[in-house]
mmCIF file of C-alpha atoms in Angstrom:
data_model
loop_
_atom_site.group_PDB
_atom_site.id
_atom_site.type_symbol
_atom_site.label_atom_id
_atom_site.label_comp_id
_atom_site.label_asym_id
_atom_site.label_seq_id
_atom_site.Cartn_x
_atom_site.Cartn_y
_atom_site.Cartn_z
ATOM 1 C CA GLN M 1 5.472 3.580 21.786
ATOM 2 C CA ALA M 2 8.269 2.120 19.667
ATOM 3 C CA LEU M 3 6.579 -1.210 19.537
ATOM 4 C CA ASP M 4 3.306 0.373 18.698
ATOM 5 C CA THR M 5 4.868 2.263 15.853
ATOM 6 C CA LEU M 6 6.525 -0.857 14.390
ATOM 7 C CA ALA M 7 3.141 -2.863 14.772
ATOM 8 C CA TRP M 8 1.316 -0.072 12.826
ATOM 9 C CA MET M 9 4.017 -0.017 10.150
ATOM 10 C CA ALA M 10 3.619 -3.753 9.829
ATOM 11 C CA VAL M 11 -0.141 -3.429 9.507
ATOM 12 C CA ALA M 12 0.216 -0.687 6.855
ATOM 13 C CA LEU M 13 2.713 -2.702 4.835
ATOM 14 C CA GLY M 14 0.495 -5.716 5.144
ATOM 15 C CA ILE M 15 -2.581 -3.808 3.737
ATOM 16 C CA GLN M 16 -0.535 -2.425 0.922
ATOM 17 C CA LEU M 17 0.774 -6.006 0.015
ATOM 18 C CA VAL M 18 -2.720 -7.347 0.058
ATOM 19 C CA ARG M 19 -3.924 -4.363 -2.017
ATOM 20 C CA THR M 20 -1.130 -5.041 -4.780
ATOM 21 C CA TYR M 21 -1.226 -8.863 -4.618
ATOM 22 C CA PRO M 22 -0.486 -10.958 -6.718
ATOM 23 C CA HIS M 23 1.474 -8.761 -9.268
ATOM 24 C CA PHE M 24 2.819 -6.121 -6.692
ATOM 25 C CA THR M 25 2.641 -3.388 -9.366
ATOM 26 C CA PRO M 26 1.265 0.152 -8.802
ATOM 27 C CA ALA M 27 -2.091 1.321 -10.001
ATOM 28 C CA LEU M 28 -1.777 3.630 -12.835
ATOM 29 C CA ASN M 29 -3.821 6.801 -14.101
ATOM 30 C CA HIS M 30 -3.020 9.253 -16.919
ATOM 31 C CA ASP M 31 -0.721 11.224 -14.840
ATOM 32 C CA SER M 32 1.218 8.045 -13.911
ATOM 33 C CA PHE M 33 2.595 7.815 -17.379
ATOM 34 C CA GLN M 34 3.959 11.330 -17.487
ATOM 35 C CA TYR M 35 5.902 10.592 -14.319
ATOM 36 C CA LEU M 36 7.235 7.321 -15.559
ATOM 37 C CA SER M 37 8.262 8.926 -18.918
ATOM 38 C CA ALA M 38 10.082 11.715 -16.935
ATOM 39 C CA ALA M 39 11.737 9.128 -14.777
ATOM 40 C CA GLN M 40 12.914 7.175 -17.783
ATOM 41 C CA ASN M 41 14.256 10.418 -19.418
ATOM 42 C CA ALA M 42 16.080 11.383 -16.285
ATOM 43 C CA LEU M 43 17.979 7.989 -16.411
ATOM 44 C CA SER M 44 19.033 8.630 -19.919
ATOM 45 C CA GLY M 45 20.463 11.966 -19.019
ATOM 46 C CA HIS M 46 17.424 14.277 -19.714
ATOM 47 C CA ALA M 47 16.209 15.126 -16.280
ATOM 48 C CA GLY M 48 12.912 17.114 -16.182
ATOM 49 C CA TYR M 49 12.015 15.914 -19.627
ATOM 50 C CA THR M 50 9.033 13.862 -20.843
ATOM 51 C CA SER M 51 8.334 11.907 -24.056
ATOM 52 C CA LEU M 52 4.607 11.992 -23.571
ATOM 53 C CA VAL M 53 3.960 15.436 -25.122
ATOM 54 C CA HIS M 54 0.292 15.990 -24.367
ATOM 55 C CA PHE M 55 -0.315 19.395 -22.603
ATOM 56 C CA ASP M 56 0.033 22.587 -24.669
ATOM 57 C CA VAL M 57 3.017 23.962 -22.780
ATOM 58 C CA GLU M 58 5.059 20.790 -23.623
ATOM 59 C CA ARG M 59 3.706 20.653 -27.171
ATOM 60 C CA SER M 60 4.840 24.253 -27.731
ATOM 61 C CA PHE M 61 8.589 23.136 -28.022
ATOM 62 C CA GLY M 62 7.847 21.037 -31.145
ATOM 63 C CA GLN M 63 10.134 18.151 -29.921
ATOM 64 C CA ILE M 64 10.243 14.857 -28.249
ATOM 65 C CA PRO M 65 11.303 14.609 -25.300
ATOM 66 C CA ALA M 66 10.171 18.015 -24.255
ATOM 67 C CA PRO M 67 10.688 19.769 -20.918
ATOM 68 C CA MET M 68 8.088 18.677 -18.361
ATOM 69 C CA LEU M 69 6.528 21.723 -16.845
ATOM 70 C CA THR M 70 2.908 20.784 -16.144
ATOM 71 C CA PHE M 71 4.035 18.509 -13.300
ATOM 72 C CA ALA M 72 6.801 19.300 -10.794
ATOM 73 C CA PRO M 73 9.931 16.991 -11.294
ATOM 74 C CA GLY M 74 10.560 15.739 -7.790
ATOM 75 C CA TYR M 75 8.587 12.512 -7.928
ATOM 76 C CA PRO M 76 10.001 11.291 -11.287
ATOM 77 C CA LEU M 77 13.565 12.053 -9.914
ATOM 78 C CA ALA M 78 12.843 9.986 -6.819
ATOM 79 C CA VAL M 79 11.628 7.167 -9.029
ATOM 80 C CA ALA M 80 14.729 7.428 -11.205
ATOM 81 C CA ALA M 81 16.931 7.381 -8.066
ATOM 82 C CA LEU M 82 15.450 4.014 -7.046
ATOM 83 C CA SER M 83 15.523 2.624 -10.562
ATOM 84 C CA VAL M 84 19.393 3.091 -10.268
ATOM 85 C CA PHE M 85 19.530 0.085 -7.924
ATOM 86 C CA GLY M 86 17.958 -2.085 -10.590
ATOM 87 C CA PHE M 87 14.242 -1.769 -10.099
ATOM 88 C CA SER M 88 11.878 -1.214 -13.055
ATOM 89 C CA SER M 89 10.365 2.219 -13.194
ATOM 90 C CA THR M 90 6.990 0.932 -12.267
ATOM 91 C CA THR M 91 8.446 -1.046 -9.175
ATOM 92 C CA ALA M 92 10.475 2.031 -8.239
ATOM 93 C CA ALA M 93 7.337 4.204 -8.438
ATOM 94 C CA LEU M 94 5.360 1.778 -6.232
ATOM 95 C CA LEU M 95 8.304 1.726 -3.747
ATOM 96 C CA VAL M 96 8.367 5.445 -3.445
ATOM 97 C CA SER M 97 4.727 5.592 -2.744
ATOM 98 C CA VAL M 98 4.713 2.725 -0.168
ATOM 99 C CA LEU M 99 7.784 3.857 1.525
ATOM 100 C CA SER M 100 6.505 7.489 1.841
ATOM 101 C CA MET M 101 3.369 6.417 3.448
ATOM 102 C CA LEU M 102 5.238 3.888 5.839
ATOM 103 C CA ALA M 103 7.541 6.978 6.855
ATOM 104 C CA CYS M 104 4.445 8.842 8.030
ATOM 105 C CA ILE M 105 3.866 6.497 10.919
ATOM 106 C CA PRO M 106 7.011 7.228 12.815
ATOM 107 C CA LEU M 107 6.654 10.771 12.069
ATOM 108 C CA LEU M 108 3.225 10.910 13.619
ATOM 109 C CA ALA M 109 4.392 8.830 16.647
ATOM 110 C CA TRP M 110 7.302 11.391 17.320
ATOM 111 C CA ALA M 111 5.007 14.308 16.828
ATOM 112 C CA SER M 112 2.453 12.829 19.105
ATOM 113 C CA ALA M 113 4.940 12.405 21.859
ATOM 114 C CA ARG M 114 6.336 15.901 21.537
ATOM 115 C CA LEU M 115 2.742 17.325 21.739
ATOM 116 C CA GLY M 116 2.096 15.420 24.865
ATOM 117 C CA LEU M 117 -0.526 12.850 23.540
ATOM 118 C CA SER M 118 -1.324 9.788 25.384
ATOM 119 C CA ARG M 119 -0.486 6.363 24.108
ATOM 120 C CA SER M 120 -4.192 5.640 23.232
ATOM 121 C CA ALA M 121 -4.423 9.048 21.429
ATOM 122 C CA CYS M 122 -1.197 8.433 19.505
ATOM 123 C CA ASN M 123 -2.527 5.046 18.345
ATOM 124 C CA ALA M 124 -5.802 6.608 17.387
ATOM 125 C CA VAL M 125 -4.199 9.179 15.154
ATOM 126 C CA ILE M 126 -2.073 6.571 13.489
ATOM 127 C CA ALA M 127 -4.955 4.210 13.025
ATOM 128 C CA CYS M 128 -6.954 6.998 11.177
ATOM 129 C CA VAL M 129 -4.175 7.358 8.856
ATOM 130 C CA VAL M 130 -3.224 3.738 8.357
ATOM 131 C CA LEU M 131 -6.966 2.618 7.983
ATOM 132 C CA ASN M 132 -7.795 5.515 5.645
ATOM 133 C CA GLY M 133 -8.983 4.257 2.227
ATOM 134 C CA ALA M 134 -7.561 7.206 0.336
ATOM 135 C CA VAL M 135 -4.106 6.866 2.095
ATOM 136 C CA VAL M 136 -4.068 3.058 1.060
ATOM 137 C CA GLU M 137 -4.926 3.842 -2.434
ATOM 138 C CA PHE M 138 -2.308 6.569 -2.977
ATOM 139 C CA ALA M 139 0.313 4.472 -1.322
ATOM 140 C CA THR M 140 -0.277 2.007 -4.191
ATOM 141 C CA PHE M 141 -0.387 4.430 -6.970
ATOM 142 C CA ALA M 142 2.319 5.576 -9.341
ATOM 143 C CA LEU M 143 1.559 9.193 -8.384
ATOM 144 C CA SER M 144 3.161 11.938 -6.331
ATOM 145 C CA GLU M 145 0.558 12.271 -3.478
ATOM 146 C CA ALA M 146 2.324 9.788 -0.990
ATOM 147 C CA LEU M 147 5.584 11.421 -1.328
ATOM 148 C CA PHE M 148 4.056 14.884 -1.196
ATOM 149 C CA THR M 149 2.104 13.950 1.913
ATOM 150 C CA MET M 150 5.132 12.583 3.663
ATOM 151 C CA LEU M 151 7.279 15.695 3.009
ATOM 152 C CA VAL M 152 4.469 17.889 4.166
ATOM 153 C CA LEU M 153 4.209 15.933 7.375
ATOM 154 C CA LEU M 154 8.037 16.076 7.709
ATOM 155 C CA GLY M 155 7.874 19.807 7.363
ATOM 156 C CA ALA M 156 5.142 20.041 10.158
ATOM 157 C CA VAL M 157 6.952 17.670 12.366
ATOM 158 C CA SER M 158 10.024 19.863 11.943
ATOM 159 C CA LEU M 159 8.032 22.915 13.068
ATOM 160 C CA VAL M 160 7.028 20.976 16.171
ATOM 161 C CA ALA M 161 10.571 20.189 16.861
ATOM 162 C CA ALA M 162 11.690 23.892 16.249
ATOM 163 C CA ARG M 163 9.072 25.041 18.700
ATOM 164 C CA THR M 164 10.050 22.511 21.418
ATOM 165 C CA ARG M 165 13.801 22.881 21.193
ATOM 166 C CA VAL M 166 16.254 25.783 21.866
ATOM 167 C CA GLY M 167 19.599 26.969 20.444
ATOM 168 C CA ALA M 168 21.336 25.260 17.585
ATOM 169 C CA SER M 169 18.943 22.300 17.809
ATOM 170 C CA ALA M 170 16.026 24.587 17.290
ATOM 171 C CA GLN M 171 17.722 26.435 14.326
ATOM 172 C CA ALA M 172 18.487 23.025 12.651
ATOM 173 C CA ALA M 173 14.827 22.089 12.901
ATOM 174 C CA TRP M 174 13.764 25.349 11.468
ATOM 175 C CA ILE M 175 16.146 24.755 8.420
ATOM 176 C CA GLY M 176 14.705 21.208 8.319
ATOM 177 C CA ALA M 177 11.144 22.425 7.991
ATOM 178 C CA GLY M 178 12.168 24.897 5.195
ATOM 179 C CA LEU M 179 13.919 21.933 3.420
ATOM 180 C CA ALA M 180 10.867 19.680 3.791
ATOM 181 C CA PHE M 181 8.419 22.244 2.482
ATOM 182 C CA GLY M 182 10.728 23.246 -0.338
ATOM 183 C CA ALA M 183 11.063 19.613 -1.338
ATOM 184 C CA ALA M 184 7.309 19.375 -1.147
ATOM 185 C CA TYR M 185 6.998 22.164 -3.733
ATOM 186 C CA SER M 186 9.595 20.279 -5.980
ATOM 187 C CA VAL M 187 7.083 17.174 -5.851
ATOM 188 C CA ARG M 188 3.836 19.194 -6.297
ATOM 189 C CA TYR M 189 3.434 22.673 -7.017
ATOM 190 C CA ALA M 190 0.779 22.959 -4.344
ATOM 191 C CA GLY M 191 3.629 22.825 -1.760
ATOM 192 C CA LEU M 192 3.748 26.529 -2.542
ATOM 193 C CA PHE M 193 0.490 26.798 -0.415
ATOM 194 C CA PHE M 194 2.346 25.530 2.779
ATOM 195 C CA ILE M 195 5.142 28.002 2.206
ATOM 196 C CA ALA M 196 2.427 30.661 2.055
ATOM 197 C CA GLY M 197 1.150 29.280 5.373
ATOM 198 C CA MET M 198 4.585 29.785 6.939
ATOM 199 C CA ALA M 199 4.576 33.412 5.635
ATOM 200 C CA LEU M 200 1.315 33.786 7.331
ATOM 201 C CA LEU M 201 2.684 32.348 10.589
ATOM 202 C CA LEU M 202 5.643 34.707 10.361
ATOM 203 C CA GLY M 203 3.296 37.670 10.264
ATOM 204 C CA ARG M 204 1.293 36.245 13.171
ATOM 205 C CA HIS M 205 4.272 35.936 15.378
ATOM 206 C CA LEU M 206 5.646 39.255 14.381
ATOM 207 C CA ILE M 207 2.310 41.004 15.309
ATOM 208 C CA ALA M 208 2.439 38.960 18.671
ATOM 209 C CA LYS M 209 6.023 40.040 19.206
ATOM 210 C CA HIS M 210 7.208 36.504 19.461
ATOM 211 C CA LEU M 211 10.483 37.500 17.771
ATOM 212 C CA ALA M 212 12.484 34.322 18.385
ATOM 213 C CA THR M 213 9.631 32.267 16.759
ATOM 214 C CA ALA M 214 9.372 34.840 13.896
ATOM 215 C CA ARG M 215 13.112 34.642 13.325
ATOM 216 C CA GLY M 216 12.693 30.807 13.121
ATOM 217 C CA TYR M 217 9.904 31.164 10.399
ATOM 218 C CA ALA M 218 11.951 33.704 8.515
ATOM 219 C CA LEU M 219 14.896 31.088 8.416
ATOM 220 C CA ALA M 220 12.369 28.411 7.278
ATOM 221 C CA LEU M 221 10.979 30.617 4.666
ATOM 222 C CA ALA M 222 14.330 31.557 3.346
ATOM 223 C CA THR M 223 15.341 27.966 3.101
ATOM 224 C CA SER M 224 12.191 26.829 1.251
ATOM 225 C CA GLY M 225 12.369 29.943 -0.895
ATOM 226 C CA THR M 226 15.447 28.511 -2.462
ATOM 227 C CA PHE M 227 13.543 25.702 -4.010
ATOM 228 C CA VAL M 228 10.679 28.077 -5.183
ATOM 229 C CA ALA M 229 13.344 30.408 -6.662
ATOM 230 C CA LEU M 230 15.046 27.542 -8.553
ATOM 231 C CA GLY M 231 11.580 26.356 -9.987
ATOM 232 C CA VAL M 232 10.473 29.822 -10.940
ATOM 233 C CA ILE M 233 13.801 30.711 -12.581
ATOM 234 C CA ARG M 234 13.640 27.381 -14.538
ATOM 235 C CA ASN M 235 10.115 28.048 -15.716
ATOM 236 C CA LEU M 236 10.759 31.702 -16.563
ATOM 237 C CA LEU M 237 13.887 30.604 -18.640
ATOM 238 C CA ILE M 238 12.081 27.773 -20.476
ATOM 239 C CA VAL M 239 8.612 29.350 -21.131
ATOM 240 C CA GLY M 240 8.608 32.865 -19.752
ATOM 241 C CA ASN M 241 6.054 32.452 -16.985
ATOM 242 C CA TRP M 242 6.790 31.777 -13.412
ATOM 243 C CA ARG M 243 4.147 28.856 -13.049
ATOM 244 C CA GLY M 244 5.367 26.915 -16.041
ATOM 245 C CA ARG M 245 1.897 25.791 -16.642
ATOM 246 C CA ASP M 246 -0.658 26.822 -19.239
ATOM 247 C CA GLU M 247 -1.663 30.433 -18.529
ATOM 248 C CA MET M 248 -5.343 29.709 -19.198
ATOM 249 C CA LEU M 249 -7.449 30.801 -16.230
ATOM 250 C CA VAL M 250 -11.021 29.831 -15.464
ATOM 251 C CA SER M 251 -13.672 31.296 -13.446
ATOM 252 C CA THR M 252 -15.575 28.654 -11.173
ATOM 253 C CA SER M 253 -18.232 30.034 -8.661
ATOM 254 C CA LEU M 254 -17.307 29.753 -5.089
ATOM 255 C CA VAL M 255 -20.554 27.713 -4.504
ATOM 256 C CA ASP M 256 -19.424 25.218 -6.948
ATOM 257 C CA VAL M 257 -15.889 25.049 -5.475
ATOM 258 C CA ALA M 258 -17.588 24.640 -2.058
ATOM 259 C CA VAL M 259 -19.593 21.719 -3.221
ATOM 260 C CA GLN M 260 -16.633 20.126 -4.728
ATOM 261 C CA THR M 261 -14.666 20.632 -1.503
ATOM 262 C CA GLY M 262 -17.433 18.852 0.323
ATOM 263 C CA HIS M 263 -17.035 15.893 -2.189
ATOM 264 C CA SER M 264 -13.319 15.942 -1.667
ATOM 265 C CA ILE M 265 -13.492 15.762 2.130
ATOM 266 C CA ASN M 266 -16.166 13.098 1.972
ATOM 267 C CA ALA M 267 -14.068 11.004 -0.276
ATOM 268 C CA LEU M 268 -11.012 11.545 2.062
ATOM 269 C CA LEU M 269 -12.726 10.641 5.276
ATOM 270 C CA LEU M 270 -15.886 8.656 4.499
ATOM 271 C CA GLY M 271 -15.162 7.496 0.868
ATOM 272 C CA THR M 272 -17.143 4.390 -0.177
ATOM 273 C CA GLY M 273 -16.337 1.500 -2.488
ATOM 274 C CA THR M 274 -17.896 0.552 -5.911
ATOM 275 C CA GLY M 275 -19.750 -2.236 -7.423
ATOM 276 C CA GLN M 276 -21.215 -5.018 -5.140
ATOM 277 C CA VAL M 277 -19.609 -3.242 -2.128
ATOM 278 C CA VAL M 278 -22.183 -0.389 -2.303
ATOM 279 C CA ALA M 279 -24.928 -2.956 -1.672
ATOM 280 C CA LEU M 280 -23.615 -3.265 1.823
ATOM 281 C CA GLY M 281 -24.938 0.240 2.599
ATOM 282 C CA THR M 282 -23.041 3.212 3.578
ATOM 283 C CA PHE M 283 -25.682 5.743 4.679
ATOM 284 C CA GLY M 284 -26.183 4.203 8.044
ATOM 285 C CA PRO M 285 -22.360 3.974 8.862
ATOM 286 C CA LYS M 286 -21.854 7.607 7.690
ATOM 287 C CA VAL M 287 -24.619 8.903 9.980
ATOM 288 C CA ALA M 288 -23.248 6.663 12.757
ATOM 289 C CA CYS M 289 -19.695 7.850 12.374
ATOM 290 C CA LEU M 290 -20.477 11.508 12.316
ATOM 291 C CA GLY M 291 -23.177 11.104 15.041
ATOM 292 C CA PHE M 292 -21.029 9.255 17.569
ATOM 293 C CA LEU M 293 -18.141 11.622 16.779
ATOM 294 C CA ALA M 294 -20.307 14.708 17.531
ATOM 295 C CA LEU M 295 -21.637 12.896 20.714
ATOM 296 C CA GLY M 296 -18.216 12.085 21.957
ATOM 297 C CA LEU M 297 -16.757 15.633 21.279
ATOM 298 C CA THR M 298 -19.813 17.174 22.873
ATOM 299 C CA TRP M 299 -19.291 15.169 26.093
ATOM 300 C CA LEU M 300 -15.549 15.941 26.148
ATOM 301 C CA ALA M 301 -16.369 19.639 25.657
ATOM 302 C CA TRP M 302 -18.728 19.632 28.567
ATOM 303 C CA LEU M 303 -16.272 17.904 30.761
ATOM 304 C CA ARG M 304 -13.571 20.352 29.682
ATOM 305 C CA TRP M 305 -15.793 23.518 30.271
ATOM 306 C CA SER M 306 -17.103 22.395 33.676
ATOM 307 C CA SER M 307 -13.898 20.912 35.083
ATOM 308 C CA ASP M 308 -12.862 24.154 36.687
ATOM 309 C CA ALA M 309 -15.790 23.653 39.255
ATOM 310 C CA ALA M 310 -14.728 19.967 39.835
ATOM 311 C CA PRO M 311 -12.183 18.639 42.364
ATOM 312 C CA ALA M 312 -8.638 18.324 41.266
ATOM 313 C CA VAL M 313 -8.219 15.461 38.818
ATOM 314 C CA THR M 314 -5.476 13.864 36.915
ATOM 315 C CA VAL M 315 -5.042 15.774 33.613
ATOM 316 C CA ALA M 316 -3.328 14.357 30.410
ATOM 317 C CA PRO M 317 -0.182 16.466 29.563
ATOM 318 C CA ALA M 318 -1.301 19.531 27.688
ATOM 319 C CA PRO M 319 0.346 20.528 24.432
ATOM 320 C CA GLU M 320 1.987 23.851 23.964
ATOM 321 C CA PRO M 321 -1.009 25.878 22.592
ATOM 322 C CA SER M 322 0.802 28.027 20.228
ATOM 323 C CA THR M 323 2.460 25.067 18.527
ATOM 324 C CA VAL M 324 -0.857 23.363 17.984
ATOM 325 C CA ALA M 325 -2.292 26.486 16.731
ATOM 326 C CA ASP M 326 0.503 26.958 14.202
ATOM 327 C CA LEU M 327 -0.201 23.480 12.819
ATOM 328 C CA LEU M 328 -3.962 24.520 12.486
ATOM 329 C CA TRP M 329 -3.111 27.859 10.767
ATOM 330 C CA LEU M 330 -0.752 26.136 8.377
ATOM 331 C CA SER M 331 -3.519 23.733 7.397
ATOM 332 C CA VAL M 332 -6.058 26.398 7.111
ATOM 333 C CA ALA M 333 -3.765 28.440 4.838
ATOM 334 C CA TYR M 334 -3.291 25.437 2.550
ATOM 335 C CA ALA M 335 -7.129 24.772 2.441
ATOM 336 C CA ALA M 336 -7.757 28.419 1.666
ATOM 337 C CA CYS M 337 -5.152 28.448 -1.109
ATOM 338 C CA MET M 338 -6.397 25.163 -2.583
ATOM 339 C CA VAL M 339 -9.994 26.587 -2.658
ATOM 340 C CA TYR M 340 -8.765 29.645 -4.287
ATOM 341 C CA ALA M 341 -6.977 27.691 -6.966
ATOM 342 C CA GLY M 342 -10.125 25.785 -7.594
ATOM 343 C CA THR M 343 -12.002 28.967 -8.488
ATOM 344 C CA VAL M 344 -9.386 30.455 -10.825
ATOM 345 C CA SER M 345 -7.307 27.580 -12.415
ATOM 346 C CA SER M 346 -7.930 24.464 -14.350
ATOM 347 C CA ILE M 347 -6.457 21.999 -11.822
ATOM 348 C CA SER M 348 -8.193 18.702 -11.149
ATOM 349 C CA TYR M 349 -10.436 19.553 -8.065
ATOM 350 C CA GLY M 350 -12.932 17.771 -6.002
ATOM 351 C CA SER M 351 -11.099 14.474 -5.239
ATOM 352 C CA ALA M 352 -9.575 13.097 -2.034
ATOM 353 C CA ARG M 353 -6.065 14.077 -3.397
ATOM 354 C CA ASN M 354 -6.805 17.811 -2.743
ATOM 355 C CA PHE M 355 -6.811 17.710 0.988
ATOM 356 C CA LEU M 356 -4.853 14.361 1.613
ATOM 357 C CA PRO M 357 -1.627 16.254 2.665
ATOM 358 C CA VAL M 358 -3.386 17.972 5.647
ATOM 359 C CA LEU M 359 -5.089 14.782 6.898
ATOM 360 C CA PRO M 360 -2.198 13.725 9.204
ATOM 361 C CA ILE M 361 -1.662 17.291 10.517
ATOM 362 C CA MET M 362 -5.318 17.863 11.295
ATOM 363 C CA LEU M 363 -5.389 14.546 13.031
ATOM 364 C CA LEU M 364 -2.584 15.648 15.243
ATOM 365 C CA VAL M 365 -4.264 19.058 15.916
ATOM 366 C CA ALA M 366 -7.562 17.317 16.906
ATOM 367 C CA ALA M 367 -5.809 14.752 19.096
ATOM 368 C CA ALA M 368 -3.671 17.448 20.754
ATOM 369 C CA THR M 369 -6.732 19.626 21.418
ATOM 370 C CA LEU M 370 -8.752 16.642 22.873
ATOM 371 C CA GLY M 371 -5.722 15.781 24.993
ATOM 372 C CA ARG M 372 -6.481 18.833 27.196
ATOM 373 C CA VAL M 373 -9.675 17.308 28.645
ATOM 374 C CA PRO M 374 -9.744 15.565 32.036
ATOM 375 C CA GLY M 375 -8.062 12.161 31.819
ATOM 376 C CA ARG M 376 -10.285 10.205 34.255
ATOM 377 C CA THR M 377 -13.261 11.912 35.660
ATOM 378 C CA ALA M 378 -14.673 15.365 36.100
ATOM 379 C CA GLY M 379 -16.049 15.136 39.559
ATOM 380 C CA ARG M 380 -19.900 15.415 39.780
ATOM 381 C CA ASN M 381 -20.041 16.031 35.975
ATOM 382 C CA GLY M 382 -19.581 12.498 35.124
ATOM 383 C CA PRO M 383 -16.864 10.000 33.725
ATOM 384 C CA VAL M 384 -15.098 10.276 30.549
ATOM 385 C CA TRP M 385 -15.817 6.737 29.494
ATOM 386 C CA PRO M 386 -18.999 7.649 27.519
ATOM 387 C CA ALA M 387 -17.003 9.911 25.310
ATOM 388 C CA ALA M 388 -14.386 7.230 24.799
ATOM 389 C CA ALA M 389 -17.154 4.794 23.904
ATOM 390 C CA ALA M 390 -18.629 7.161 21.379
ATOM 391 C CA LEU M 391 -15.436 8.005 19.815
ATOM 392 C CA SER M 392 -14.478 4.266 19.612
ATOM 393 C CA ILE M 393 -17.802 3.627 17.792
ATOM 394 C CA SER M 394 -17.104 6.425 15.458
ATOM 395 C CA LEU M 395 -13.610 5.181 14.697
ATOM 396 C CA ALA M 396 -15.035 1.714 13.986
ATOM 397 C CA CYS M 397 -17.556 3.180 11.418
ATOM 398 C CA TYR M 398 -14.702 5.194 9.847
ATOM 399 C CA ALA M 399 -12.586 2.048 9.592
ATOM 400 C CA TYR M 400 -15.520 0.165 7.906
ATOM 401 C CA LEU M 401 -16.284 2.862 5.369
ATOM 402 C CA ASN M 402 -12.541 3.137 4.500
ATOM 403 C CA ALA M 403 -12.283 -0.599 4.257
ATOM 404 C CA LEU M 404 -14.788 -0.458 1.346
ATOM 405 C CA VAL M 405 -12.427 1.896 -0.522
ATOM 406 C CA MET M 406 -9.627 -0.679 -0.183
ATOM 407 C CA LEU M 407 -11.844 -3.280 -1.503
ATOM 408 C CA ARG M 408 -12.063 -1.404 -4.894
ATOM 409 C CA PRO M 409 -10.314 -3.566 -7.531
ATOM 410 C CA LEU M 410 -6.826 -2.409 -8.420
ATOM 411 C CA VAL M 411 -7.246 -1.503 -12.003
ATOM 412 C CA ASP M 412 -5.536 0.650 -14.524
ATOM 413 C CA GLN M 413 -7.503 3.806 -14.317
ATOM 414 C CA ALA M 414 -5.808 5.160 -17.345
ATOM 415 C CA THR M 415 -8.064 2.738 -19.472
ATOM 416 C CA ALA M 416 -11.273 3.728 -17.767
ATOM 417 C CA VAL M 417 -12.474 6.389 -20.255
#
């Protein structure tokens, strides 16, 4: 699978190079300038400060530069670290995003192998990430999404390692998971939702009396909690509230948030292009993508449920159920916290960025679950190839719809008012 991984990394890099050609500069939006300003201030010895005093919490200091609290400082610090090697801040911002998304590919390949996925399943998971339009867009933006997604995936992969190892090796993996999720919190405050997910998993394993696993999650929580404690203490010392952001709360109905969540998931999985690209039509491919996906999954479910009555067959290696379940619960916890935040806070909600971090994890969960179906035939119940064909057509439609996203012109979104 090493050659497959390298090939997919080359494909991903090629797409990103084509996306940024000919200037090879990142796309920018309003938040990008905050990050770039904070990076430049870090280089001048004012780490965690911004010269773009826009939000109320930064304006309250009455000075320029002012402490940057609306955004977490991790991404600007990463940009500043690369700038030390002679890159401009915009080039460094692009490199952080591109390299972060490229790093997701070997992480997915490694996790796929540990979860017992076949080579074709592993390639399908990576393809869904590499060919995803939102992934490509954020890989070429001067924004924190790519780095955040990579750190979240690193944390999830570390959990897989911890659950499949023993002794000191497992303990190191638990600490690695805590470090990854803690660093994710330092890049985007939403990383706190994954830490909450680990707390949920700690409770789950305590109730189930899986004491060794519970101790591992406690170790991971303690490690990630260090990052959270440092962030909270900084915010309390500077502005007197633990969040650091404006204290204004909003009240958005759950129905409205549910609709926006649907828009977010649609943009993440089946997002469409703009301008003349829309004329090519997207309704049919969307229906085909979802329809063939449902058909393939239904066929696989039938084979799985009826396999007990069939003769012995070759079965793909099955993942350890509780490990996959933990990844699922981790993603569910993040999604639930994100929906809650959408109802009570003034965050930007309803775009692909909200659920981008859980996309790689959920793809691993789906592939690991499907990997438990019969690998060749199910006796009198029929072959598996119709499901493979349906899923392949669905993947082709998915690739087409996401290619439309990649065809969007690379423009400075900050000028689009």
